[in-house]
Short mmCIF file of C-alpha atoms in Angstrom, two decimals:
data_model
loop_
_atom_site.label_atom_id
_atom_site.label_comp_id
_atom_site.label_asym_id
_atom_site.label_seq_id
_atom_site.Cartn_x
_atom_site.Cartn_y
_atom_site.Cartn_z
CA MET Q 1 -13.83 16.54 1.28
CA GLN Q 2 -14.02 13.04 -0.56
CA GLN Q 3 -17.28 12.77 -2.66
CA HIS Q 4 -19.42 9.77 -2.34
CA ASP Q 5 -20.58 7.85 -4.99
CA THR Q 6 -23.65 5.82 -4.43
CA THR Q 7 -23.83 3.28 -7.69
CA CYS Q 8 -23.74 0.25 -5.98
CA ASP Q 9 -27.29 0.23 -4.67
CA SER Q 10 -26.16 -0.30 -1.01
CA HIS Q 11 -24.64 -3.75 -1.39
CA ASN Q 12 -23.58 -5.37 1.81
CA ILE Q 13 -19.88 -6.57 2.10
CA LEU Q 14 -18.38 -8.41 4.78
CA LEU Q 15 -14.55 -8.33 4.92
CA ILE Q 16 -12.52 -10.97 6.94
CA GLY Q 17 -8.81 -10.49 7.56
CA ILE Q 18 -6.33 -10.55 10.48
CA GLU Q 19 -5.30 -6.91 10.20
CA PHE Q 20 -7.57 -3.94 10.50
CA VAL Q 21 -7.85 -2.24 13.82
CA GLU Q 22 -5.10 -0.88 15.99
CA PRO Q 23 -2.17 -1.73 16.23
CA ILE Q 24 -1.54 -2.15 12.63
CA PHE Q 25 1.91 -3.40 11.79
CA SER Q 26 2.22 -3.72 7.81
CA GLY Q 27 0.98 -2.41 4.78
CA ASN Q 28 -1.71 -5.26 4.68
CA GLY Q 29 -3.65 -3.31 7.20
CA ILE Q 30 -3.07 0.30 5.37
CA LEU Q 31 -4.27 -1.54 2.13
CA THR Q 32 -7.45 -3.18 3.60
CA ARG Q 33 -8.56 0.22 5.19
CA SER Q 34 -8.00 1.73 1.99
CA ILE Q 35 -10.27 -0.62 0.30
CA VAL Q 36 -12.79 -0.50 2.84
CA GLN Q 37 -12.64 3.55 2.59
CA GLY Q 38 -13.04 3.37 -1.02
CA LEU Q 39 -16.02 0.70 -0.91
CA LEU Q 40 -17.67 3.23 1.75
CA ASP Q 41 -17.39 5.98 -0.66
CA LEU Q 42 -19.12 4.15 -3.28
CA GLY Q 43 -21.74 3.52 -1.01
CA TYR Q 44 -21.53 -0.10 0.17
CA ILE Q 45 -22.52 -1.14 3.87
CA VAL Q 46 -19.17 -2.73 5.05
CA SER Q 47 -18.98 -4.99 8.04
CA VAL Q 48 -15.23 -6.23 8.81
CA ILE Q 49 -14.51 -9.27 11.01
CA CYS Q 50 -10.71 -9.12 11.93
CA ALA Q 51 -8.29 -10.09 14.77
CA GLN Q 52 -7.38 -7.83 17.79
CA PRO Q 53 -4.50 -8.39 20.33
CA SER Q 54 -6.13 -9.83 23.43
CA ASN Q 55 -4.57 -7.37 25.92
CA GLU Q 56 -5.97 -4.20 23.87
CA GLY Q 57 -9.14 -4.61 25.87
CA THR Q 58 -12.56 -5.86 25.52
CA PRO Q 59 -13.81 -6.04 21.97
CA HIS Q 60 -16.48 -3.51 20.72
CA SER Q 61 -17.99 -3.10 17.00
CA HIS Q 62 -16.99 0.63 16.93
CA SER Q 63 -13.04 0.55 17.42
CA THR Q 64 -13.04 2.65 14.18
CA PRO Q 65 -9.63 3.64 12.79
CA CYS Q 66 -9.15 7.41 13.06
CA SER Q 67 -8.63 7.50 9.05
CA LEU Q 68 -12.52 5.74 8.91
CA ALA Q 69 -13.96 7.75 11.61
CA SER Q 70 -16.21 10.29 9.41
CA ALA Q 71 -19.72 10.57 10.51
CA GLY Q 72 -20.77 8.99 6.85
CA ASN Q 73 -18.47 6.33 7.54
CA GLN Q 74 -19.86 5.24 10.78
CA ARG Q 75 -23.21 5.09 9.70
CA GLN Q 76 -22.10 2.27 6.95
CA LEU Q 77 -19.05 0.86 8.76
CA ARG Q 78 -19.27 -1.91 11.45
CA ILE Q 79 -16.42 -3.57 13.10
CA PHE Q 80 -16.34 -6.95 14.80
CA PRO Q 81 -12.89 -7.27 16.50
CA VAL Q 82 -11.93 -10.99 17.35
CA PRO Q 83 -9.40 -11.28 20.42
CA VAL Q 84 -6.30 -13.37 19.84
CA PRO Q 85 -3.04 -13.95 21.74
CA TYR Q 86 -0.94 -11.16 21.77
CA GLN Q 87 2.34 -13.06 21.01
CA MET Q 88 0.59 -14.05 17.75
CA TRP Q 89 0.26 -10.50 16.50
CA LYS Q 90 2.47 -8.79 13.89
CA ARG Q 91 2.52 -11.89 11.52
CA LEU Q 92 0.83 -12.96 8.73
CA ASP Q 93 1.91 -16.30 7.90
CA ARG Q 94 0.91 -19.52 9.04
CA PHE Q 95 2.16 -18.84 12.57
CA SER Q 96 -0.08 -15.78 12.90
CA ALA Q 97 -3.49 -16.12 14.71
CA TRP Q 98 -5.62 -17.24 11.68
CA LYS Q 99 -6.56 -20.51 13.49
CA GLU Q 100 -7.35 -19.14 16.78
CA MET Q 101 -9.31 -16.28 15.07
CA ALA Q 102 -11.56 -19.09 13.10
CA GLU Q 103 -12.04 -20.90 16.33
CA SER Q 104 -13.11 -18.27 18.49
CA ALA Q 105 -15.12 -16.01 15.68
CA PRO Q 106 -18.53 -17.57 15.55
CA ASP Q 107 -18.98 -17.73 19.47
CA LYS Q 108 -17.73 -14.50 19.87
CA LEU Q 109 -19.86 -12.65 17.24
CA SER Q 110 -22.83 -14.53 18.72
CA ASN Q 111 -22.11 -13.68 22.42
CA HIS Q 112 -20.81 -10.07 21.96
CA PHE Q 113 -23.09 -9.01 18.98
CA PRO Q 114 -26.15 -11.12 18.72
CA ASP Q 115 -28.67 -8.69 17.13
CA GLU Q 116 -25.82 -7.30 14.74
CA THR Q 117 -24.58 -10.63 13.67
CA ASN Q 118 -27.78 -12.30 12.80
CA GLU Q 119 -28.96 -8.83 10.67
CA LEU Q 120 -25.55 -9.17 9.13
CA PHE Q 121 -25.52 -12.98 7.83
CA GLU Q 122 -28.79 -12.61 6.28
CA LYS Q 123 -28.11 -9.60 4.25
CA VAL Q 124 -24.42 -9.93 3.38
CA ASP Q 125 -24.32 -9.92 -0.54
CA TYR Q 126 -20.31 -10.50 -0.64
CA VAL Q 127 -17.81 -12.05 1.49
CA VAL Q 128 -14.25 -10.88 0.87
CA CYS Q 129 -11.49 -12.96 2.84
CA ILE Q 130 -8.35 -11.31 2.44
CA ASP Q 131 -5.59 -14.20 1.92
CA TRP Q 132 -5.79 -17.69 2.64
CA SER Q 133 -5.65 -16.96 6.21
CA ALA Q 134 -9.35 -15.72 6.16
CA VAL Q 135 -11.00 -18.41 4.62
CA PRO Q 136 -10.99 -20.70 7.90
CA THR Q 137 -12.81 -17.92 9.63
CA TYR Q 138 -15.20 -17.76 6.73
CA GLU Q 139 -15.78 -21.52 6.81
CA ALA Q 140 -16.13 -21.77 10.64
CA LEU Q 141 -19.08 -18.87 10.37
CA LEU Q 142 -20.39 -20.74 7.50
CA ARG Q 143 -21.21 -23.68 9.77
CA LYS Q 144 -22.73 -21.73 12.34
CA PHE Q 145 -24.81 -19.03 10.17
CA THR Q 146 -26.22 -21.20 7.26
CA HIS Q 147 -27.57 -17.60 5.44
CA LEU Q 148 -23.82 -16.80 4.70
CA ALA Q 149 -24.16 -19.35 2.01
CA ARG Q 150 -26.12 -17.30 -0.18
CA ALA Q 151 -23.24 -14.55 -0.37
CA ARG Q 152 -20.56 -14.66 -3.13
CA LEU Q 153 -16.86 -15.44 -2.13
CA VAL Q 154 -14.28 -12.92 -3.09
CA GLN Q 155 -10.87 -14.31 -2.40
CA TYR Q 156 -8.73 -11.05 -2.55
CA VAL Q 157 -4.90 -11.95 -2.38
CA PHE Q 158 -2.58 -9.77 -0.89
CA ARG Q 159 0.56 -12.10 -0.84
CA VAL Q 160 0.97 -15.35 -2.64
CA PHE Q 161 2.40 -17.12 0.31
CA SER Q 162 3.67 -20.11 -1.45
CA MET Q 163 6.24 -17.99 -3.22
CA SER Q 164 7.67 -16.43 -0.25
CA HIS Q 165 10.35 -18.86 0.39
CA GLU Q 166 11.85 -16.92 3.22
CA LEU Q 167 9.18 -17.63 5.46
CA PHE Q 168 9.71 -21.47 5.10
CA VAL Q 169 11.00 -22.78 8.30
CA SER Q 170 9.96 -26.08 8.05
CA ASN Q 171 9.93 -28.93 5.17
CA ASP Q 172 6.20 -28.59 5.04
CA ASP Q 173 5.73 -24.97 4.64
CA LEU Q 174 5.41 -25.29 0.67
CA GLU Q 175 2.75 -27.75 1.15
CA PHE Q 176 0.97 -25.99 3.54
CA TYR Q 177 0.74 -22.83 1.89
CA GLN Q 178 -0.16 -24.24 -1.63
CA ARG Q 179 -3.01 -26.19 -0.05
CA HIS Q 180 -4.39 -23.26 1.55
CA GLU Q 181 -4.21 -21.11 -1.37
CA LEU Q 182 -5.74 -23.75 -3.89
CA ARG Q 183 -8.52 -24.27 -1.48
CA ALA Q 184 -9.29 -20.58 -1.30
CA MET Q 185 -9.39 -20.15 -4.82
CA GLN Q 186 -11.32 -23.16 -5.47
CA GLN Q 187 -14.02 -22.05 -3.37
CA ALA Q 188 -14.15 -18.63 -4.30
CA ASP Q 189 -16.70 -17.19 -6.97
CA ILE Q 190 -13.95 -14.47 -8.10
CA VAL Q 191 -10.47 -14.05 -7.18
CA LEU Q 192 -8.77 -10.66 -7.01
CA VAL Q 193 -4.96 -9.94 -6.71
CA ILE Q 194 -2.93 -6.67 -6.39
CA SER Q 195 -0.64 -7.59 -9.39
CA HIS Q 196 0.19 -9.43 -12.49
CA VAL Q 197 3.05 -11.28 -10.59
CA ASP Q 198 0.64 -12.70 -8.17
CA LYS Q 199 -1.89 -13.56 -10.99
CA GLN Q 200 0.97 -15.60 -12.50
CA ALA Q 201 2.15 -17.23 -9.59
CA LEU Q 202 -1.44 -18.49 -8.72
CA GLN Q 203 -2.16 -19.61 -12.23
CA GLN Q 204 1.10 -21.59 -12.50
CA LEU Q 205 0.09 -23.01 -8.81
CA VAL Q 206 -3.20 -24.29 -10.24
CA THR Q 207 -1.54 -25.55 -13.57
CA ASP Q 208 1.35 -27.55 -11.57
CA ASN Q 209 -0.54 -28.74 -8.99
CA ASN Q 210 -2.17 -32.53 -8.58
CA SER Q 211 -3.63 -31.96 -4.85
CA LYS Q 212 -6.66 -33.50 -4.13
CA GLU Q 213 -7.92 -30.21 -2.69
CA LEU Q 214 -8.98 -29.36 -6.59
CA ASN Q 215 -11.65 -31.23 -8.53
CA GLN Q 216 -10.48 -32.22 -11.85
CA SER Q 217 -12.32 -29.59 -13.50
CA THR Q 218 -10.67 -26.70 -11.95
CA THR Q 219 -7.85 -25.34 -14.31
CA ALA Q 220 -6.08 -21.73 -14.58
CA ASP Q 221 -8.43 -20.93 -17.07
CA SER Q 222 -11.93 -21.62 -15.09
CA ILE Q 223 -10.77 -19.35 -11.98
CA ASP Q 224 -12.27 -16.12 -12.58
CA MET Q 225 -8.97 -14.02 -11.55
CA HIS Q 226 -8.33 -10.25 -12.08
CA VAL Q 227 -5.60 -7.77 -11.02
CA VAL Q 228 -6.76 -4.59 -9.02
CA VAL Q 229 -3.63 -2.61 -8.27
CA PRO Q 230 -3.48 -0.88 -4.59
CA PRO Q 231 -4.55 2.68 -4.38
CA LEU Q 232 -2.61 5.68 -2.75
CA ARG Q 233 -4.23 6.18 0.70
CA ASN Q 234 -6.65 8.88 1.13
CA ASP Q 235 -4.81 10.49 4.24
CA LEU Q 236 -1.49 10.54 2.44
CA LEU Q 237 -3.20 12.45 -0.52
CA GLU Q 238 -4.77 14.46 2.01
CA LEU Q 239 -1.46 15.33 3.51
CA LEU Q 240 0.36 16.28 0.07
CA ARG Q 241 -2.48 18.61 -0.73
CA ASN Q 242 -2.12 20.58 2.14
CA LYS Q 243 1.42 20.77 1.83
CA VAL Q 244 1.03 21.91 -1.94
CA GLN Q 245 -1.63 24.70 -0.38
CA ASN Q 246 0.93 25.87 2.28
CA PRO Q 247 2.87 28.93 1.52
CA LEU Q 248 6.11 27.44 2.55
CA PHE Q 249 5.75 24.40 0.10
CA ALA Q 250 8.41 25.95 -2.50
CA THR Q 251 11.07 26.02 0.68
CA LEU Q 252 9.80 22.53 1.62
CA LYS Q 253 10.18 21.07 -1.90
CA ALA Q 254 13.74 22.33 -1.90
CA LYS Q 255 14.85 20.33 1.04
CA ARG Q 256 17.84 18.43 0.47
CA ARG Q 257 17.87 14.85 -0.11
CA LYS Q 258 20.20 12.96 2.02
CA TYR Q 259 18.97 9.60 2.63
CA ILE Q 260 19.26 6.16 0.92
CA MET Q 261 15.73 4.89 2.32
CA CYS Q 262 14.48 1.25 3.07
CA ASN Q 263 11.19 0.91 4.44
CA VAL Q 264 10.12 -2.89 4.89
CA ARG Q 265 9.30 -4.60 8.31
CA LEU Q 266 11.83 -6.42 9.90
CA SER Q 267 11.05 -10.04 8.90
CA ARG Q 268 12.45 -12.82 6.48
CA GLU Q 269 10.19 -12.38 3.57
CA LYS Q 270 11.16 -8.69 3.34
CA ASN Q 271 14.89 -9.53 3.00
CA ALA Q 272 16.00 -6.34 5.15
CA ALA Q 273 19.26 -8.29 5.59
CA PHE Q 274 20.10 -7.37 2.23
CA PHE Q 275 19.56 -4.01 2.57
CA ALA Q 276 21.81 -4.07 5.70
CA GLN Q 277 24.29 -5.82 3.64
CA LEU Q 278 24.40 -3.51 0.63
CA MET Q 279 24.71 -0.57 3.08
CA ARG Q 280 27.73 -1.99 4.87
CA LEU Q 281 29.16 -2.72 1.34
CA LEU Q 282 28.55 1.35 0.47
CA SER Q 283 29.83 2.43 4.10
CA ASP Q 284 33.21 0.33 3.45
CA GLN Q 285 33.85 2.23 0.16
CA ASP Q 286 33.29 5.53 2.24
CA ILE Q 287 30.05 6.51 -0.23
CA PHE Q 288 28.09 7.96 2.52
CA ARG Q 289 31.02 10.48 3.66
CA ARG Q 290 31.97 10.77 -0.14
CA TYR Q 291 28.38 12.25 -1.21
CA ASN Q 292 27.01 13.58 2.12
CA LEU Q 293 24.32 10.56 2.50
CA LEU Q 294 23.06 8.50 5.33
CA PRO Q 295 21.35 4.96 5.10
CA LEU Q 296 17.97 5.00 6.74
CA LEU Q 297 16.01 1.90 7.60
CA VAL Q 298 12.44 1.98 8.66
CA GLY Q 299 10.32 -1.26 9.77
CA ALA Q 300 8.46 -2.67 12.45
CA VAL Q 301 9.93 -5.32 14.15
CA CYS Q 302 7.93 -8.65 13.21
CA ASP Q 303 10.83 -11.18 14.19
CA GLU Q 304 13.11 -10.64 17.05
CA GLY Q 305 15.72 -12.53 16.12
CA TYR Q 306 15.97 -11.61 12.31
CA ALA Q 307 15.77 -8.27 13.39
CA SER Q 308 18.88 -8.50 15.73
CA LYS Q 309 20.70 -10.20 12.39
CA VAL Q 310 19.78 -6.94 10.50
CA ARG Q 311 21.04 -4.75 13.44
CA MET Q 312 24.29 -6.44 13.24
CA LEU Q 313 24.85 -6.07 9.58
CA LEU Q 314 23.98 -2.15 9.18
CA PRO Q 315 26.81 0.27 9.08
CA PRO Q 316 27.25 2.27 12.50
CA GLU Q 317 26.07 5.51 10.61
CA THR Q 318 22.53 4.07 9.65
CA ILE Q 319 19.41 5.54 11.19
CA LEU Q 320 17.01 2.49 12.20
CA ILE Q 321 13.47 3.60 12.87
CA THR Q 322 11.46 0.32 14.20
CA GLU Q 323 8.46 2.21 15.53
CA PHE Q 324 5.27 2.55 13.32
CA MET Q 325 5.73 6.14 12.37
CA LYS Q 326 3.14 9.19 11.82
CA LEU Q 327 2.34 9.27 8.13
CA SER Q 328 3.43 12.87 8.04
CA ASP Q 329 6.61 11.76 9.23
CA MET Q 330 7.06 9.00 6.70
CA ILE Q 331 6.30 11.77 3.89
CA THR Q 332 9.18 13.80 5.32
CA TYR Q 333 11.78 11.07 5.16
CA MET Q 334 10.37 10.03 1.51
CA GLU Q 335 10.87 13.76 0.74
CA GLU Q 336 14.43 13.64 1.92
CA SER Q 337 15.57 10.50 0.27
CA VAL Q 338 17.42 10.29 -2.93
CA ILE Q 339 16.05 6.48 -3.54
CA VAL Q 340 14.26 3.76 -1.90
CA ILE Q 341 15.88 0.27 -1.93
CA HIS Q 342 13.18 -2.35 -2.04
CA PRO Q 343 15.52 -5.44 -0.78
CA THR Q 344 12.92 -8.32 -1.48
CA SER Q 345 13.26 -10.74 -4.38
CA TYR Q 346 9.76 -10.92 -4.43
CA ASP Q 347 6.59 -8.97 -3.07
CA ALA Q 348 3.10 -8.77 -3.97
CA TYR Q 349 3.09 -5.06 -4.43
CA GLY Q 350 5.32 -3.08 -2.57
CA MET Q 351 3.07 0.20 -1.38
CA ILE Q 352 5.96 1.93 -0.15
CA ILE Q 353 7.14 2.16 -3.71
CA ALA Q 354 4.11 3.84 -5.00
CA GLU Q 355 4.13 6.21 -1.75
CA ALA Q 356 7.47 7.36 -2.45
CA ALA Q 357 6.64 7.76 -6.09
CA SER Q 358 3.67 10.35 -4.76
CA VAL Q 359 6.54 12.61 -3.27
CA GLY Q 360 8.80 12.18 -6.42
CA THR Q 361 11.43 9.63 -5.11
CA PRO Q 362 12.27 6.95 -7.24
CA SER Q 363 12.97 3.21 -6.31
CA LEU Q 364 15.21 0.35 -7.27
CA ILE Q 365 13.47 -2.90 -7.11
CA HIS Q 366 13.90 -6.94 -8.45
CA PHE Q 367 13.28 -6.81 -11.89
CA GLU Q 368 9.45 -7.22 -12.76
CA ASN Q 369 9.13 -9.70 -9.81
CA ILE Q 370 7.86 -6.89 -7.42
CA GLY Q 371 4.12 -6.51 -7.84
CA VAL Q 372 4.23 -2.90 -8.03
CA SER Q 373 5.66 -2.84 -11.75
CA SER Q 374 1.94 -3.42 -12.79
CA LEU Q 375 1.79 0.40 -12.11
CA PHE Q 376 5.38 1.65 -12.93
CA CYS Q 377 7.12 0.75 -15.97
CA LYS Q 378 10.88 0.89 -16.26
CA GLU Q 379 10.81 1.36 -19.98
CA LYS Q 380 8.96 4.54 -19.48
CA GLU Q 381 11.66 5.53 -16.86
CA GLU Q 382 9.12 5.34 -13.56
CA ILE Q 383 11.07 2.82 -11.78
CA LEU Q 384 14.70 1.52 -11.52
CA THR Q 385 15.52 -2.33 -11.57
CA SER Q 386 18.35 -4.42 -10.54
CA ASP Q 387 19.16 -8.31 -8.94
CA MET Q 388 18.33 -8.18 -5.43
CA ARG Q 389 19.69 -11.69 -5.06
CA CYS Q 390 23.09 -10.44 -5.69
CA LEU Q 391 24.83 -8.05 -3.27
CA ASP Q 392 27.63 -7.17 -6.40
CA THR Q 393 25.21 -6.46 -8.92
CA ALA Q 394 22.92 -4.57 -6.81
CA SER Q 395 25.65 -2.43 -5.54
CA GLN Q 396 26.94 -1.65 -8.81
CA SER Q 397 23.52 -0.47 -10.09
CA LEU Q 398 23.44 1.87 -7.39
CA LEU Q 399 26.93 2.94 -7.62
CA THR Q 400 26.85 3.69 -11.21
CA ILE Q 401 24.22 6.14 -10.68
CA LEU Q 402 25.78 7.70 -7.09
CA LYS Q 403 29.11 8.09 -8.40
CA ASP Q 404 28.23 10.10 -11.37
CA ARG Q 405 26.97 12.85 -8.89
CA GLU Q 406 25.47 15.52 -11.10
CA ASP Q 407 23.85 13.39 -13.93
CA GLY Q 408 23.10 10.68 -11.73
CA LEU Q 409 21.08 12.91 -9.31
CA GLU Q 410 19.21 14.55 -12.49
CA TYR Q 411 18.48 10.99 -13.59
CA LEU Q 412 17.10 9.85 -10.53
CA SER Q 413 14.84 13.37 -10.25
CA ARG Q 414 13.59 12.58 -13.65
CA ILE Q 415 12.77 8.84 -12.57
CA GLY Q 416 10.97 10.49 -9.61
CA THR Q 417 9.04 13.00 -11.50
CA ASN Q 418 7.49 10.31 -14.06
CA ALA Q 419 6.88 8.22 -10.82
CA ARG Q 420 4.81 10.58 -9.48
CA LYS Q 421 2.57 11.11 -12.29
CA ARG Q 422 1.97 7.71 -12.58
CA ALA Q 423 1.52 7.30 -8.87
CA LEU Q 424 -1.00 10.06 -8.19
CA THR Q 425 -3.57 8.65 -10.92
CA TRP Q 426 -4.72 5.91 -8.75
CA THR Q 427 -6.92 6.66 -5.71
CA THR Q 428 -9.23 4.76 -3.56
CA LEU Q 429 -12.28 5.65 -5.52
CA ASP Q 430 -10.68 4.17 -8.48
CA CYS Q 431 -9.76 1.09 -6.92
CA ALA Q 432 -13.35 0.75 -5.21
CA ARG Q 433 -14.76 1.37 -8.75
CA CYS Q 434 -12.74 -1.39 -10.33
CA ILE Q 435 -13.79 -3.75 -7.50
CA ASP Q 436 -17.47 -2.76 -8.05
CA GLU Q 437 -17.33 -3.48 -11.81
CA LYS Q 438 -15.44 -6.91 -10.87
CA LEU Q 439 -18.74 -7.70 -8.59
CA LYS Q 440 -21.35 -6.57 -10.87
CA THR Q 441 -20.06 -8.72 -13.59
CA LEU Q 442 -20.09 -11.62 -11.49
CA ASP Q 443 -23.72 -10.99 -10.55
CA ARG Q 444 -24.57 -10.77 -14.14
CA ILE Q 445 -22.72 -13.61 -15.93
CA ARG Q 446 -21.60 -16.27 -13.24
CA PRO Q 447 -23.38 -18.66 -11.42
CA LYS Q 448 -22.70 -19.23 -7.80
CA LYS Q 449 -19.69 -22.11 -7.78
CA LEU Q 450 -21.09 -25.16 -6.18
CA GLY Q 451 -19.00 -28.36 -6.62
CA ALA Q 452 -17.50 -31.21 -5.12
CA SER Q 453 -14.97 -29.43 -3.12
CA ASN Q 454 -17.35 -26.56 -2.25
CA SER Q 455 -19.39 -29.12 -0.37
CA LEU Q 456 -19.69 -27.07 3.10
CA LYS Q 457 -21.37 -24.04 0.89
CA GLU Q 458 -23.57 -26.32 -0.50
CA CYS Q 459 -24.94 -28.37 2.45
CA CYS Q 460 -25.35 -24.87 4.12
CA LEU Q 461 -27.76 -23.88 1.47
CA LYS Q 462 -29.50 -27.32 1.02
CA SER Q 463 -30.09 -27.11 5.00
CA GLU Q 464 -31.52 -23.59 4.76
CA LYS Q 465 -33.84 -24.43 1.80
CA ASN Q 466 -35.21 -27.47 3.77
CA GLU Q 467 -36.11 -25.16 6.98
#
């Protein structure tokens, strides 16, 4: 049973993000839930404002995800879903429902939850915005509920969208993401990122950009930015514990590994098409038949056009699963895979890599451009790397291992064992304690950030003082 640590003196946190309630569609939703769970376990009182597809029913404040539905959590957790158009669901980019959420949230909250909302905004100590897309909702709430200006603003970056060039479909996309990410950082009292990759990218963005969104005193050094690596989710660890305690575990552990697996949503920034091309190349060389392996692609369809392209590229022997599968099934597939291929050339983290590592399955990633390399180290034989921009290089990296069937599998097993040891060292409670430490440091040493570019918050504070 999860032990609770009440060291935070019951501080109130308001978390704003697009993805939290069902149906979640990406690792962002899973990570948000893990962070919330860890904060609840520390004794925080957490409120979540999130989007919800409009055809999922009337919003209510108790649509608690199953993984957070314990009696203790119910007392400390409140959820305020904001209806958004269903056709905008399954997106986190500029074409997601960020604008609709910002426009609807203030009135929806006041009309559906008037008493809870007033109490929340009067007592909140910290506002945590997940990515740039949550900041417009924060600003809209700030205009309506001036008490919110007292709270510290935490910008929690799950992805640097201005680095995700695969997302760009128009000439102004880069400028759009840079502007919103710069504005979010500049307003925040503290910025948390999930890897060294994103920290470096955001610091470089501030250094290189001469945008009017930033005042002249803002530099990379003046932004209080910290890396907090995502944890393994509690429900995964619980399932693994149950398996170990099962008398059949030795038999289960000995299952034949038969898949080359990829688990990414079918959207451009995850580059599933590269995996499809790589598997087609291996198929053409008769690798799957020769070594009794199968390609396995697991991923939710977030872009129908792109998903169709991926399907066309995949070899016929591929197992394709597009439903958001149960975690127990996912664990089984990972346990039966010789390796996980992570095809994107940039990823803020890549949680599937840590999850696969937890069952001893190694991963092949794009050098140190994938955030999970903040936790797993190539030099310590915990991760494998190659060039995911070059099909020939990536295929050669994989074939070098597979063609040396006996020694290659032994090598993969050693990598997987090392990765498993590393993955199991970082839990939701460890992550929450790290966040708690950053927040307490902020309270002790940093004044509230009020400058020319944060005039909205400053005006709200002045208005409240004059009442």
